[in-house]
CSV table of C-alpha atoms in Angstrom, one decimal:
chain,number,residue,atom,x,y,z
A,1,MET,CA,0.3,-0.4,-0.3
A,2,GLU,CA,1.4,3.0,-0.7
A,3,LYS,CA,1.4,6.3,1.4
A,4,GLU,CA,-0.6,9.4,1.1
A,5,THR,CA,1.7,11.7,-1.0
A,6,ASN,CA,-0.7,14.7,-0.4
A,7,ILE,CA,0.7,15.1,3.2
A,8,CYS,CA,1.3,18.5,4.9
A,9,VAL,CA,4.6,19.8,6.6
A,10,HIS,CA,2.8,19.7,10.2
A,11,ASP,CA,2.0,15.7,9.4
A,12,ALA,CA,5.2,15.1,7.9
A,13,ILE,CA,7.4,16.3,10.6
A,14,ASP,CA,5.4,14.7,13.1
A,15,GLU,CA,6.0,11.2,11.1
A,16,PHE,CA,9.8,12.4,11.1
A,17,ILE,CA,9.9,13.1,14.7
A,18,ASP,CA,8.3,9.8,15.5
A,19,TYR,CA,11.1,7.9,13.0
A,20,LEU,CA,13.7,9.3,14.7
A,21,GLY,CA,13.0,8.3,18.2
A,22,SER,CA,11.1,4.6,17.5
A,23,VAL,CA,13.5,3.6,14.2
A,24,LYS,CA,16.4,5.6,14.2
A,25,GLY,CA,16.8,5.5,18.2
A,26,LEU,CA,18.0,8.8,18.6
A,27,SER,CA,18.3,10.6,21.7
A,28,LYS,CA,15.6,12.5,23.7
A,29,ASN,CA,17.8,15.6,23.6
A,30,THR,CA,18.9,14.9,19.9
A,31,VAL,CA,14.9,14.4,19.0
A,32,THR,CA,14.0,17.4,20.7
A,33,SER,CA,16.6,19.4,18.9
A,34,TYR,CA,15.4,18.2,15.4
A,35,LYS,CA,11.7,18.8,17.1
A,36,ASN,CA,12.9,22.4,18.1
A,37,ASP,CA,14.0,23.7,14.4
A,38,LEU,CA,11.3,21.9,12.6
A,39,LEU,CA,8.7,23.4,14.4
A,40,GLN,CA,10.4,27.0,13.7
A,41,PHE,CA,10.5,25.9,10.3
A,42,MET,CA,6.5,24.8,9.7
A,43,SER,CA,5.9,28.3,11.7
A,44,MET,CA,7.5,30.3,9.3
A,45,GLU,CA,5.6,32.7,6.7
A,46,GLN,CA,7.2,31.1,4.2
A,47,ILE,CA,6.3,27.6,4.8
A,48,GLY,CA,2.9,27.0,6.8
A,49,ALA,CA,2.0,24.2,8.9
A,50,GLN,CA,-0.8,23.1,6.2
A,51,ALA,CA,0.7,23.7,3.2
A,52,GLN,CA,1.7,20.5,1.5
A,53,ILE,CA,5.1,19.2,1.7
A,54,LYS,CA,5.9,18.6,-1.9
A,55,SER,CA,4.5,22.1,-2.6
A,56,VAL,CA,7.6,23.5,-0.8
A,57,THR,CA,10.2,25.0,-3.3
A,58,ALA,CA,13.8,25.6,-2.2
A,59,GLU,CA,13.3,29.3,-2.8
A,60,ASN,CA,11.0,29.0,0.1
A,61,ILE,CA,14.0,27.5,2.2
A,62,ARG,CA,16.3,30.1,0.8
A,63,SER,CA,13.7,32.8,2.2
A,64,CYS,CA,13.5,31.3,5.7
A,65,ILE,CA,17.4,31.3,5.8
A,66,GLY,CA,17.2,34.8,4.9
A,67,VAL,CA,14.7,35.4,7.9
A,68,LEU,CA,17.0,34.0,10.2
A,69,SER,CA,19.5,36.1,8.7
A,70,LYS,CA,18.4,39.1,9.6
A,71,GLN,CA,17.2,38.1,13.0
A,72,LYS,CA,21.3,37.8,13.1
A,73,LYS,CA,21.5,34.4,14.2
A,74,ALA,CA,24.8,32.7,14.0
A,75,ALA,CA,25.8,30.8,11.1
A,76,SER,CA,26.2,27.5,13.0
A,77,SER,CA,23.1,27.9,14.3
A,78,ILE,CA,21.3,28.6,10.8
A,79,ASN,CA,23.4,25.6,9.4
A,80,ARG,CA,22.0,23.4,12.3
A,81,PHE,CA,18.5,24.2,11.3
A,82,LEU,CA,19.2,23.4,7.2
A,83,SER,CA,20.7,20.1,8.8
A,84,ALA,CA,17.3,19.4,10.3
A,85,VAL,CA,15.1,20.5,7.6
A,86,ARG,CA,17.4,18.7,5.0
A,87,SER,CA,17.0,15.5,6.8
A,88,LEU,CA,13.4,15.9,6.9
A,89,PHE,CA,13.2,16.3,3.2
A,90,ALA,CA,15.9,13.0,2.8
A,91,TYR,CA,13.1,11.4,4.9
A,92,CYS,CA,10.0,12.4,2.8
A,93,ARG,CA,12.0,11.5,-0.4
A,94,ARG,CA,12.9,8.6,0.7
A,95,TYR,CA,9.4,7.0,1.6
A,96,GLY,CA,8.0,8.6,-1.0
A,97,LEU,CA,6.3,11.5,0.3
A,98,ILE,CA,7.8,14.2,-2.2
A,99,ASP,CA,8.8,13.2,-5.9
A,100,LYS,CA,12.6,15.8,-5.5
A,101,ASN,CA,14.2,16.7,-2.2
A,102,VAL,CA,14.3,20.7,-3.2
A,103,CYS,CA,17.2,20.6,-0.4
A,104,GLU,CA,19.5,19.5,-2.6
A,105,GLU,CA,19.6,22.7,-4.3
A,106,VAL,CA,20.1,25.1,-1.2
A,107,LYS,CA,23.9,25.6,0.3
A,108,SER,CA,25.1,26.1,3.7
A,109,VAL,CA,26.0,29.4,5.0
A,110,LYS,CA,29.6,30.0,5.2
A,111,ILE,CA,30.9,30.1,8.8
A,112,PRO,CA,33.6,32.5,8.8
A,113,LYS,CA,37.1,31.5,10.5
A,114,ARG,CA,37.4,32.8,13.9
A,115,LEU,CA,41.1,33.5,14.7
A,116,PRO,CA,42.4,32.0,17.9
A,117,ARG,CA,42.5,34.3,21.0
A,118,PHE,CA,45.6,35.4,21.8
A,119,MET,CA,47.2,37.4,24.6
A,120,THR,CA,49.6,40.4,24.3
A,121,GLY,CA,52.8,40.4,26.2
A,122,GLY,CA,51.6,42.7,28.3
A,123,GLU,CA,48.8,40.5,29.1
A,124,VAL,CA,50.7,37.3,29.7
A,125,ASP,CA,53.2,39.2,32.2
A,126,GLU,CA,50.2,40.4,34.1
A,127,LEU,CA,48.7,36.9,34.3
A,128,CYS,CA,51.8,35.2,35.2
A,129,ALA,CA,52.5,37.9,37.8
A,130,ALA,CA,49.2,37.4,39.3
A,131,PRO,CA,49.8,34.0,41.2
A,132,GLU,CA,52.3,36.3,43.5
A,133,LYS,CA,50.6,39.6,43.6
A,134,ARG,CA,47.3,37.9,45.0
A,135,GLU,CA,46.5,35.6,47.4
A,136,ILE,CA,44.0,33.7,45.4
A,137,LEU,CA,44.4,30.1,45.3
A,138,TRP,CA,48.2,28.4,45.3
A,139,GLY,CA,50.5,30.9,44.3
A,140,LYS,CA,54.1,29.1,43.9
A,141,ARG,CA,52.2,26.1,42.0
A,142,ASP,CA,49.9,28.8,39.8
A,143,LYS,CA,52.7,30.9,38.7
A,144,ALA,CA,54.5,27.6,37.4
A,145,LEU,CA,51.4,26.7,35.8
A,146,PHE,CA,51.2,29.8,33.8
A,147,GLU,CA,54.9,30.0,32.9
A,148,VAL,CA,54.9,26.5,31.7
A,149,PHE,CA,51.4,26.8,29.7
A,150,TYR,CA,53.2,30.0,27.9
A,151,SER,CA,57.0,28.5,27.5
A,152,SER,CA,55.9,25.3,26.3
A,153,GLY,CA,52.3,26.0,24.3
A,154,CYS,CA,51.5,22.8,25.5
A,155,ARG,CA,47.4,21.5,25.6
A,156,VAL,CA,45.9,21.8,29.0
A,157,SER,CA,45.5,17.8,28.6
A,158,GLU,CA,49.2,17.5,28.5
A,159,ILE,CA,49.7,19.6,31.0
A,160,ALA,CA,47.2,17.8,33.7
A,161,GLY,CA,48.9,14.3,32.1
A,162,LEU,CA,52.8,15.6,32.8
A,163,LEU,CA,54.5,13.2,35.3
A,164,VAL,CA,57.8,14.2,37.2
A,165,SER,CA,59.5,11.8,35.2
A,166,ASP,CA,58.7,13.9,32.3
A,167,ILE,CA,60.7,16.3,33.2
A,168,SER,CA,64.7,16.9,32.6
A,169,GLY,CA,66.6,17.4,35.6
A,170,ASP,CA,67.9,21.0,34.9
A,171,PHE,CA,63.8,21.8,34.4
A,172,SER,CA,64.8,22.7,30.4
A,173,SER,CA,62.4,20.2,29.0
A,174,ALA,CA,59.8,17.9,29.0
A,175,ILE,CA,58.4,14.9,27.1
A,176,VAL,CA,54.6,15.1,26.5
A,177,THR,CA,52.5,12.9,25.1
A,178,GLY,CA,50.0,15.0,22.7
A,179,LYS,CA,47.0,13.6,20.6
A,180,GLY,CA,47.4,10.4,18.8
A,181,SER,CA,49.4,9.2,22.0
A,182,LYS,CA,52.6,10.8,20.2
A,183,ASP,CA,55.3,12.1,22.2
A,184,ARG,CA,57.3,15.3,22.1
A,185,ILE,CA,59.9,17.2,23.7
A,186,VAL,CA,58.8,20.8,24.9
A,187,TYR,CA,61.4,23.3,26.2
A,188,PHE,CA,61.2,25.6,29.5
A,189,GLU,CA,62.7,29.2,29.5
A,190,GLU,CA,64.8,30.6,32.4
A,191,ASP,CA,61.2,32.2,34.3
A,192,ALA,CA,59.4,28.6,33.4
A,193,ARG,CA,62.4,26.7,35.1
A,194,LEU,CA,62.9,28.9,38.1
A,195,ALA,CA,58.9,29.0,38.7
A,196,LEU,CA,59.2,25.1,38.4
A,197,LYS,CA,62.0,24.4,41.0
A,198,GLU,CA,60.2,27.1,43.4
A,199,TYR,CA,57.0,24.7,43.0
A,200,PHE,CA,58.5,21.7,43.4
A,201,ASP,CA,60.4,23.3,46.8
A,202,ASP,CA,57.0,24.3,48.0
A,203,ARG,CA,54.9,21.4,47.1
A,204,LYS,CA,57.9,19.0,49.2
A,205,LYS,CA,57.4,21.1,52.1
A,206,ARG,CA,53.6,20.9,51.9
A,207,PHE,CA,53.2,17.1,51.5
A,208,GLY,CA,56.8,15.8,51.6
A,209,ASN,CA,58.1,12.5,49.3
A,210,ILE,CA,54.4,11.6,48.8
A,211,PRO,CA,54.4,9.3,45.6
A,212,GLU,CA,51.9,11.4,43.7
A,213,GLU,CA,54.0,11.6,40.3
A,214,HIS,CA,52.0,14.0,38.3
A,215,VAL,CA,53.8,17.1,37.9
A,216,PHE,CA,50.6,19.4,39.0
A,217,LEU,CA,48.7,19.0,41.7
A,218,ASN,CA,45.9,20.0,43.8
A,219,GLN,CA,45.5,21.3,47.5
A,220,LYS,CA,44.6,17.7,48.8
A,221,GLY,CA,48.1,16.4,47.3
A,222,THR,CA,46.6,14.3,44.0
A,223,ALA,CA,46.8,15.1,40.4
A,224,LEU,CA,45.2,18.7,39.2
A,225,SER,CA,42.3,17.6,36.4
A,226,VAL,CA,41.9,19.3,33.2
A,227,ARG,CA,38.7,20.8,34.9
A,228,GLY,CA,40.8,21.9,38.1
A,229,ILE,CA,43.4,24.2,36.0
A,230,SER,CA,40.6,25.3,33.9
A,231,TYR,CA,38.8,27.1,37.3
A,232,ILE,CA,42.5,28.4,38.1
A,233,LEU,CA,42.9,29.9,35.5
A,234,THR,CA,39.2,31.3,35.6
A,235,ARG,CA,39.9,32.6,39.3
A,236,TYR,CA,43.1,34.2,38.1
A,237,SER,CA,42.1,36.0,35.0
A,238,GLY,CA,38.3,36.4,36.4
A,239,VAL,CA,37.3,39.7,38.8
A,240,GLU,CA,39.9,38.8,41.5
A,241,GLY,CA,43.0,38.6,39.2
A,242,THR,CA,43.6,40.8,36.1
A,243,ASN,CA,39.6,40.9,34.9
A,244,HIS,CA,40.4,39.6,31.2
A,245,HIS,CA,39.2,36.1,31.0
A,246,VAL,CA,41.2,33.7,29.2
A,247,SER,CA,40.7,29.8,28.6
A,248,PRO,CA,43.9,27.8,28.9
A,249,HIS,CA,43.9,27.2,25.1
A,250,ALA,CA,44.5,30.9,24.6
A,251,PHE,CA,48.0,30.2,26.2
A,252,ARG,CA,48.7,28.1,23.5
A,253,HIS,CA,47.5,30.7,21.0
A,254,THR,CA,49.8,33.6,22.2
A,255,PHE,CA,52.9,30.9,22.3
A,256,ALA,CA,52.7,30.2,18.3
A,257,THR,CA,51.9,33.6,17.8
A,258,ALA,CA,54.5,35.0,19.3
A,259,MET,CA,56.9,32.0,17.9
A,260,LEU,CA,56.1,33.2,14.2
A,261,MET,CA,56.2,37.1,15.3
A,262,ASN,CA,60.0,36.6,16.2
A,263,GLY,CA,61.1,34.6,13.2
A,264,ALA,CA,60.4,31.0,14.0
A,265,ASP,CA,60.0,29.0,11.0
A,266,VAL,CA,56.3,27.5,10.4
A,267,ARG,CA,57.5,23.9,10.7
A,268,VAL,CA,59.2,24.4,13.5
A,269,VAL,CA,56.2,25.6,15.4
A,270,GLN,CA,54.4,23.0,13.8
A,271,GLU,CA,56.5,20.2,16.0
A,272,MET,CA,56.7,22.2,18.9
A,273,LEU,CA,52.6,22.0,18.9
A,274,GLY,CA,52.4,18.6,18.2
A,275,HIS,CA,50.1,19.6,14.9
A,276,SER,CA,49.7,16.7,12.4
A,277,SER,CA,49.0,18.7,9.9
A,278,ILE,CA,51.0,22.6,9.0
A,279,SER,CA,47.6,24.0,7.9
A,280,THR,CA,46.4,24.1,11.3
A,281,THR,CA,49.4,25.9,12.5
A,282,GLN,CA,49.1,28.1,9.6
A,283,ARG,CA,46.3,29.9,11.3
A,284,TYR,CA,48.7,31.7,13.4
A,285,THR,CA,50.3,33.7,10.2
A,286,HIS,CA,46.9,35.7,9.5
A,287,ILE,CA,47.3,36.6,13.3
A,288,ASN,CA,50.8,37.5,12.3
A,289,THR,CA,49.5,39.6,9.2
A,290,GLU,CA,46.5,41.0,10.6
A,291,THR,CA,48.9,42.1,13.4
A,292,LEU,CA,51.5,43.8,10.9
A,293,ILE,CA,48.9,45.5,9.5
A,294,ALA,CA,47.4,46.8,12.6
A,295,MET,CA,50.8,48.2,13.9
A,296,TYR,CA,51.5,49.4,10.3
A,297,ASN,CA,48.0,51.9,10.2
A,298,LYS,CA,48.9,53.0,13.7
A,299,ALA,CA,52.5,53.8,12.9
A,300,HIS,CA,52.7,55.2,9.2
A,301,PRO,CA,51.9,58.6,8.9
A,302,HIS,CA,49.3,58.1,6.2
A,303,GLY,CA,47.8,54.6,8.3
A,304,SER,CA,43.9,54.6,8.9
A,305,ASP,CA,44.7,55.1,12.1
A,306,ARG,CA,45.6,58.6,11.8
A,307,ARG,CA,43.1,59.7,9.3
């Protein structure tokens, strides 16, 4: 028996949502997400709940995207909406409710590339000095944590997983395990080496020769988690500290930007960051170029900032 093909948008959505839960077995949250986007689609003036699903055109769907754009919805939100609509129409085409999937003619919205957030030299200095100036948590540890972040360009997970045995005897370098369980060597400059030495002395005073192998500990003497590190940085970059909130990853972005701006080869920086593809590292060359242009415009007599 063939399905009724004169089905309205409302009924097609109901049938599709039921299919997602009962046949596809998607989670309740996922089904709800689809439902919310499709109810919005159905309620739009360009569509209408009682319109026949087979009467909806590609131009109707593009008009919906235009409405969302005028509402200043993020490109990612619009594309999520469009993904739900595409899934609905793919279902309808598969089960004979429509003769043609008009969504195949509709392109996704281009998502603008966001350059990584990085700190200026002054911001880094202020943040690294904050643990000594403000009694917020554990000053010696937090100073060492920030200096190691900035000196090495490590991911937060790599810092959390760093072991005492991974660090060289003179605190000049360490072996970290990155993505794909790949090991690489990272280096610590003088400020980081000094901060690490002072932290280890203070750690020993607090806990003695405890067997815990992780470098960075919480105040109970156990390994500091990724979440714990993020919390520490939030406290120091929040209103109690510098009041310029940054994430742990901002240290990594800042490291890469500083290295490239000071003449390091992009392939060397790729190796230091543990990027498998050089294209990932090359994002930072865009920051470098933008910064140079901004400096030029500010300093040159005929620069745009001086007009």
